[in-house]
C-alpha cells in the first residue's frame, strides 16, 4: 500500500505508544494566557505573551436550509466518466435564488461525480453523502484562468493568470462544505506531471479556495490529490476547518494541506494530513504586493493536527508573510517522518512581521530539523522587490516539546540587518540521534528554560523575573 493511502486509523496504529506515554508524562499542563490587544502592523512588541485564542463563535450556524436538492435533479450522473460540470454550475445558479429565502443545500449522493471547476454561493451547504466522490476533471480547459491575487501580484508559480480552484467562491457568507466523510479528489497527477516536466503554463488551481468570504465551516470530508494547495481561505474571516482528512502522495509538489492567507479568526482542529508540502502554512502575501496590500493573518488557532510530510513542516509560518502574521496558537501537534515539525520561513524583501505566536504541546518522531527559522529562499515575484524590506520577528513562545529520533538540533537563522528576538523556549526535550546536537543560531535572541540539548549562547541570558517564564 502506498504511504499516502494510509488511513487515519492505520496512522494511529503505527504510532509508537511509548512515545505518546513519554509525551503525556513530559508535557506540562497548559496554563491560561493573559489577553493582549491585537498587534498593529507598525508595532512589534518584544517579549510579550502570545494571545490565547478560542474558536468559540468563529462560525455562526444558521437554521436548516430551506431548499435541499440533489445533483441528480440537475442531470448529474455519478458514473466516474460523464462530465457533471454543467450540472454543478446549473445547480448552484438555481440554488443561488434561495440565498435570501432561507438558503439552500446541494446534496451529492453516493457515486463518482466527475466535474470541472464550479463556483458556490452564499447561504449554501455542499453536502457529500457517504460514498460520494467529487472528481476533478482531467481537462485543463475545465479549470479556467482567473486573475492573480493582488497580494501576490502574479500566479504563485508562473507569471500572469492562474487556474481557478475546483470548488471556488468569492465574496460569500455563510457557507458549509461538509458531509458523511465523502471525498473531493482533485486527481492532481496530471498537474504534478506538468510541474515535473516544466511544461506548466499557469499556476495550478487549488482544490478549494474561498476569497473575501466569511462565516465558513469545512468539516467531515476527505480531500485527495489536490493539484496545488488543498484548502486556501484568502482574505477571509471566521473560518472553521474541522475533522478533515487531507491526503496526497508524499512526493507530490506543493500540495499544502490548509493555508490560511491574509485571513482572520481561523480555527483548524482535529485534522489528519499527509502531503508533499506543509501540513498547515499561515501566509499573508508576497513581497512588495503583500506589503502594499497590508492584509495580515491574525487570530488563528491550529490544534490537534497530525500527519507527515517528508520535505516540509507540520506547521509553517510563511514564507509569504509580507502582510504580517500575529496572534497564532498552535497546540497539540503531532508530526512524524518529516523535514521539520515547526518552521518560520521568511526572506529579505518580505518585509512584514511575525509576532505573538505560541506553539505548545508538540510531539515529534523521526524529524530532520525539529524547529527551524529559515531564510534566503531567494523566491520573489519579480525584480521589483525591495532589498531593504526586512521582516520583523518577535514574541515567539515555544514550549512543552518532546521529540525522539531527531536528526539535528534546532536551526534558527535570522537575517542580517534585522534581529529575530523575543523568542522563548520552555520545557523542550529533543532526543537527537545524529551527530549535530549543537544548535545553530544567527541573528536571533531570547531565553530558554529546561531545554535539551543545551541551546546556543543567545538563549542563555536568563533570570527568575523573565517575561518568558510568565507566558
Short mmCIF file of C-alpha atoms in Angstrom, two decimals, residues 9 63 66-67 82 86 122 168 173 188 233 261 289 295 325 329 349 353 366 388 442 464:
data_model
loop_
_atom_site.label_atom_id
_atom_site.label_comp_id
_atom_site.label_asym_id
_atom_site.label_seq_id
_atom_site.Cartn_x
_atom_site.Cartn_y
_atom_site.Cartn_z
CA UNK A 9 -6.84 4.56 11.73
CA UNK A 63 -31.11 27.38 10.63
CA UNK A 66 -34.95 25.88 3.25
CA UNK A 67 -34.24 24.35 -0.16
CA UNK A 82 -19.72 11.54 -17.51
CA UNK A 86 -22.72 21.88 -16.36
CA UNK A 122 -23.79 32.32 -0.09
CA UNK A 168 -14.38 28.21 -5.67
CA UNK A 173 -21.07 34.48 3.58
CA UNK A 188 -3.86 16.06 -9.44
CA UNK A 233 -9.04 30.64 2.53
CA UNK A 261 -3.78 33.51 3.86
CA UNK A 289 2.47 43.08 -3.24
CA UNK A 295 -3.72 42.38 4.86
CA UNK A 325 1.17 37.40 10.87
CA UNK A 329 -1.84 29.49 18.71
CA UNK A 349 12.38 41.52 0.63
CA UNK A 353 6.17 40.92 10.78
CA UNK A 366 11.99 10.99 13.14
CA UNK A 388 15.67 46.88 2.23
CA UNK A 442 22.35 33.51 13.80
CA UNK A 464 13.76 34.40 37.51
#
